[in-house]
Amino acid sequence: MTNIDARILIAKTGLDGHWRGSSLVARALRDAGFEVIMLGMAKVDEIVQAAVDEDVDLLGLSIGGHYNVVERIVDTMRQTRPELPIFVGGVVPPWARKKLEAKDVEVYPPGSQLEEIVGAARRLTGVDA
Amino acid sequence: MTEIRRDKWETASGLPLKPFYTSDDVPQWHREKIDAAPGGAPFHRGAFPQGYRTKPWRIFQLIGFGKPEDENERIKFLLEQGATGFIMEHDRNTADHLYDVDNPEVVARHEDVGLTGAVMQSVRDTEICLDGIPIESRFGHAGGGVVQHAPFALAAYWTVARRRNIDFSILAGTGQSDFFLTYLGCVNKQQIPTGPGLRLNADIMEFCDRHLPKWVPVSIAGYNGADTGLNAYQELGALFANLVEYLDEIKRRDSMPIERAAKACGGVSFRLAMDLFEEASKMRAARLMWGDLLGRRYGITDDRIRSGLRIHCVTAGSAMNYSQPLNNIVRGTLMGLAGVLGGIQSLGVSGYDEALSIPSEHAHQMSVRIQQILRHESNAAAVTDPLAGSYYVESLTATLVEKAWEFFEEIQQQGGFLAALDSGWLHARAHENQQADFLAQQNGEKVIVGTTHFRDDVSPFEVDGFIGVSDAFDVAMERLKEVRRTRDSARAGKALRDLETVCRGDDNIMPAMMEALDAEATLGEIGDVYRTCFGDWDRPAITQR
C-alpha cells in the first residue's frame, strides 16, 4: 500500500449509532492509503469546524437522518471552504439525492461498491490528476 | 458489469455444499432425531404438531414516525390491513439516548426528529400513540429496543393500560431491551454500560414475573447481530451466549424459578436473509439448541418449556436494495418463505423501500400483503415442518447446530457475551464478514440483481421514498413544555429522587419507574438519573474509527 497525501474527514450527521456503513467505508479508504479521521456523531457546527481545523481534502457524511441537516452542513461548508469536495452515503431517498447532486455533492446509496467509493475519493482529492 | 463467476458452492455462512445429499450426509447424532414428531424432544420440529393450522404466525411489523398521532394512524391502518400485532418505533434521537427534545444534541438536528419513530417523552405521548387501539386484546411491542430505553417504554405502555383500568394479568405484549442492537449494531452517543444493562433486563423479567404473566419481558434479537455482519451460525451461537447471561443472572439472584425465567427469555428474534435453506434450517437448529441448553445447563425437564422457543423474524434490511426497489418485494417474499418453512411464530417483512427511507404507507401495506399471500395462497403453512427429512436440510440443521455451539464456546473463552461486547471481539467478527461480503461482490462471486449485475431498469414505477413529518419537533417541544407546566411537579420531583435512590442500590427499579411515568416525569429527566448513576459505556474502538 502506498500512502496517499490526502486526508478525509468522515462524520455521522444523525444520532443513529449504526456504524456498519461508515466503518466499512473508512476501512476501505485507509486500505487505499488515505488518512481518515472519524468524527463520529457530530453536530453541524462541529463537522464544519473539524473540516477546517483538520484541513481535510474531502468530507464524507454518513447520513443517519433527515436531508435538511445534511443541507445545512453542505451550505455552511460551502461558505467556509467552498473548494472542499463532499460525498455522502447512507439511506438517501431519491428526492434528496437529486437535491444533493444539484449542490455538487456526490451520493453513494446502499449497494454502492467500495471500489467505486475509493475511486471517487481519489478523483475528488485530485490524487488521480 | 463483472462477469458472473461461481466456482465456490457454499451457504451464505460459508458452509461448503455438495451437488446433492444422501442419508450419509446426516450425522449419526442427528439421524436418530429425524422421525420425532413436533411438540416433543428434541424440539427442532416445532412447539406442537398442529403448527400453523391452529396458531398462525403473527403479522408483526415495525411501525413509527412523526408525531404520536402519526404513528397511531399508521398502527390503525396496518391493523385494518390484517396485521395481528404492532411494534411501536420511538424516535431514535430522543428515545435511544434518553434525551428530551430540548437537549442541545437533539436541537442541533431538529429536522431528524420523528424521522425514524414517534417522539414519546412522557406517558401523555404514549397515550396519544395508543389512542383507540384495544391493547387489552392486541399484542403490542412497546418499543425500547435499546436497553436503557426499555424500562421507560414499558412503564409508559403499562401506565396507559393502568389508566384504562386494564387488568395486568390479561395484558399481552413484548418488550425488547436487546443487547445486539444496543451494544453491537447501533452504538449510540451515550449508553449505559453492559453491566447495568443486564441489571435492568433482569429487573424487567422479575417485575413481569410478579405482575404481568402474559408479557414477554425481554427479547433477544439475533437479527441485530446478523444485520451487522454475524453469519447464521454465529447469530445462533451469540444468541445463546446472550441467553445464558440472562439466565445465569436470574439464577444468581435466586428471585424466580429458572423455568419461569427460561419462559420469559423464550421470545427471541432472528434475521431472515436470502439463503433460503440455510435460514429455514437455522430456525430448526435454534429450537433444537434451546431445548438442549435448558436441559443440559439448567436441568429443566419440563417439555413445555424446552419446546417453548417462540421465534419472531424480520427479513434482512440489508438485503433490500436501493436500485430497482420493486425487486425487494420478491426478496421479502423469499425471505418470509424461509421463515414460514422454518416454523417461526411471528414475522415482519421489510418495506420494499427499506434502502430508500422509512416505509411509505404503500410499502407497509405490501409487507402485510406478502405475508397474507404466503399464508393463504401458497399452502406452505398447511403442514408442520415441511422440510423435515430432506437429507440436505437435516444435514444443514445439524451442521449449523455444531458450528453454533463452537461459536458459543469461543464467546465463553472471551469471558462471555458481555465481555465479548465490551472488548469489541464480536464487532470484529461482524466487521470481517462485512468486508468479505463486499469483496465477493467486487469479484463477481456474489450477484445482487439490479445492483452488481442486470442494472438496466425499465420499470415505469418511480419510488421516491418517504418524506417525513415536518412538525414533529415543534409539536414535541410544545408538549414537553406543557407536561412540565401542568403536571404535579412535587410528585414528579419525588419520583425522580426515588428512582435515583433505587438505581444506586440493588432493588428492582421497575416500581420506581412506574411511579415516575405515572407522575409524568420525562424521558430526559429519567435519562439524567441514569447518566448520574450508571455512567457511560466505554465503546469498543472498532465502532469509532
mmCIF file of C-alpha atoms in Angstrom, chain B residues 5 27 42 65 69 78 97 117 126 138-139 151 297 330 342 378 394 408 419 437 452 467 475 496 504 542:
data_model
loop_
_atom_site.group_PDB
_atom_site.id
_atom_site.type_symbol
_atom_site.label_atom_id
_atom_site.label_comp_id
_atom_site.label_asym_id
_atom_site.label_seq_id
_atom_site.Cartn_x
_atom_site.Cartn_y
_atom_site.Cartn_z
ATOM 1 C CA ARG B 5 -18.132 -16.437 -11.852
ATOM 2 C CA PRO B 27 -24.552 -37.140 11.141
ATOM 3 C CA PRO B 42 -35.648 -32.943 20.551
ATOM 4 C CA PHE B 65 -42.636 8.051 12.504
ATOM 5 C CA GLU B 69 -50.738 10.731 16.284
ATOM 6 C CA LEU B 78 -51.913 -1.786 9.431
ATOM 7 C CA HIS B 97 -30.312 8.436 24.142
ATOM 8 C CA GLY B 117 -40.228 6.832 15.061
ATOM 9 C CA THR B 126 -47.772 7.179 24.584
ATOM 10 C CA ARG B 138 -53.907 -6.782 20.772
ATOM 11 C CA PHE B 139 -50.340 -7.968 21.112
ATOM 12 C CA PRO B 151 -37.852 0.403 31.280
ATOM 13 C CA ARG B 297 -27.198 -26.337 31.656
ATOM 14 C CA VAL B 330 -39.663 -10.626 -4.350
ATOM 15 C CA GLY B 342 -38.675 -22.937 9.343
ATOM 16 C CA SER B 378 -49.026 -20.654 -1.077
ATOM 17 C CA GLU B 394 -31.325 -32.216 8.045
ATOM 18 C CA PHE B 408 -20.834 -20.182 21.647
ATOM 19 C CA ALA B 419 -17.156 -9.335 27.767
ATOM 20 C CA ASP B 437 -19.172 -9.826 1.565
ATOM 21 C CA THR B 452 -23.974 -5.681 -9.116
ATOM 22 C CA ILE B 467 -40.561 12.447 3.072
ATOM 23 C CA VAL B 475 -45.083 19.695 18.441
ATOM 24 C CA LEU B 496 -37.204 11.062 40.169
ATOM 25 C CA ARG B 504 -27.885 3.460 43.269
ATOM 26 C CA ILE B 542 -13.696 -0.623 16.236
#
